[in-house]
Coordinates of C-alpha atoms in Angstrom, one line a residue:
M1 CA 149.9 48.1 10.8
R2 CA 146.4 49.9 11.1
S3 CA 145.5 53.1 11.9
L4 CA 143.5 54.8 14.9
L5 CA 140.3 53.5 12.5
G6 CA 140.7 50.3 11.9
F7 CA 141.9 50.8 8.3
Y8 CA 144.8 52.5 6.0
P9 CA 143.6 55.6 4.1
P10 CA 142.9 54.7 0.1
P11 CA 146.1 56.0 -1.6
T12 CA 144.0 58.8 -3.5
A13 CA 143.0 60.1 -0.2
N14 CA 146.7 60.0 -0.2
I15 CA 146.7 62.0 -3.5
V16 CA 143.7 64.2 -1.9
I17 CA 146.1 64.9 1.4
L18 CA 149.1 66.8 -1.1
N19 CA 146.7 68.2 -3.6
A20 CA 144.8 69.7 0.1
M21 CA 149.1 70.1 1.8
T22 CA 150.2 72.1 -1.9
T23 CA 147.4 74.2 -2.5
S24 CA 147.5 74.9 1.4
N25 CA 150.8 75.5 0.5
D26 CA 150.4 78.1 -2.6
R27 CA 147.7 80.2 0.5
L28 CA 150.3 80.1 2.2
D29 CA 152.9 81.4 -0.3
R30 CA 150.0 84.1 -1.6
I31 CA 149.2 85.2 2.0
E32 CA 152.9 85.5 2.3
A33 CA 152.9 87.9 -0.5
L34 CA 150.9 90.1 0.7
V35 CA 151.6 90.6 4.1
E36 CA 156.0 91.7 2.2
Q37 CA 153.2 94.0 -0.2
N38 CA 151.5 95.7 3.3
A39 CA 154.7 95.3 5.0
E40 CA 156.5 98.0 2.5
A41 CA 153.0 99.9 2.5
I42 CA 153.2 100.4 6.2
E43 CA 156.5 101.2 5.8
R44 CA 155.6 103.8 3.1
N45 CA 152.7 105.4 5.1
A46 CA 155.1 105.6 8.9
S47 CA 158.1 107.4 6.3
A48 CA 155.3 110.1 4.9
I49 CA 153.7 110.3 8.4
D50 CA 156.6 111.2 9.2
K51 CA 157.8 114.1 6.7
L52 CA 154.5 114.8 7.1
T53 CA 155.1 115.3 10.9
D54 CA 158.2 117.0 10.1
D55 CA 156.5 119.4 7.4
L56 CA 153.1 120.4 10.4
G57 CA 155.5 120.7 12.8
R58 CA 157.5 123.9 10.4
F59 CA 154.3 125.0 9.8
N60 CA 153.8 125.7 13.1
Q61 CA 156.8 126.8 13.5
R62 CA 155.9 129.3 10.9
L63 CA 152.4 130.3 12.5
D64 CA 153.3 131.1 16.0
N65 CA 156.1 133.7 14.0
Y66 CA 153.3 135.3 12.1
E67 CA 151.3 135.4 15.4
Q68 CA 153.6 137.2 17.1
G69 CA 154.5 140.1 14.7
M70 CA 151.0 140.6 14.1
R71 CA 150.8 140.9 17.6
W72 CA 153.7 142.9 17.6
V73 CA 152.3 145.0 14.9
V74 CA 149.1 145.7 16.4
Q75 CA 150.6 147.2 19.4
L76 CA 153.6 149.5 17.4
A77 CA 149.6 150.4 15.9
F78 CA 147.9 151.2 18.7
A79 CA 151.4 152.5 20.1
L80 CA 151.9 154.9 17.9
L81 CA 147.5 156.0 17.7
I82 CA 148.2 156.9 20.9
S83 CA 151.6 158.8 20.7
A84 CA 149.1 160.1 17.5
T85 CA 146.2 161.5 20.0
V86 CA 149.0 162.7 23.0
A87 CA 150.6 165.0 20.3
L88 CA 147.6 166.7 19.3
V89 CA 145.8 166.5 22.7
V90 CA 149.4 168.6 24.0
N91 CA 149.1 171.0 20.5
A92 CA 145.6 171.4 21.3
T93 CA 146.2 172.5 25.0
A94 CA 149.4 174.5 23.7
F95 CA 147.8 177.1 20.9
L96 CA 143.9 177.3 23.4
V97 CA 147.1 178.3 26.3
K98 CA 148.2 180.7 24.2
L99 CA 144.9 182.1 22.8
W100 CA 143.9 182.7 26.4
L101 CA 147.0 184.4 27.5
P102 CA 147.1 188.1 26.7
G103 CA 150.4 188.0 25.4

């Protein structure tokens, strides 16, 4: 039997092809090992990202609590300033009324 080209490849060609296949298999094995390493690294990164996402959610909750607390402190400060101002105005008014009224 002849090949399509009309001749058989020499026996050395079979060795070259076999060596090329072995080299290809070695390369495929190395590529497969790299792919597995990358898959493991991706899994580690995914779990790290999940942890960071959870940490960020807790941080955002704490920040919201802090902002709300600061709003309450500012409202309390303004309320105290207003009540102190009203108390001073009432006391000053009462003092002036006593000065002007005989009695």
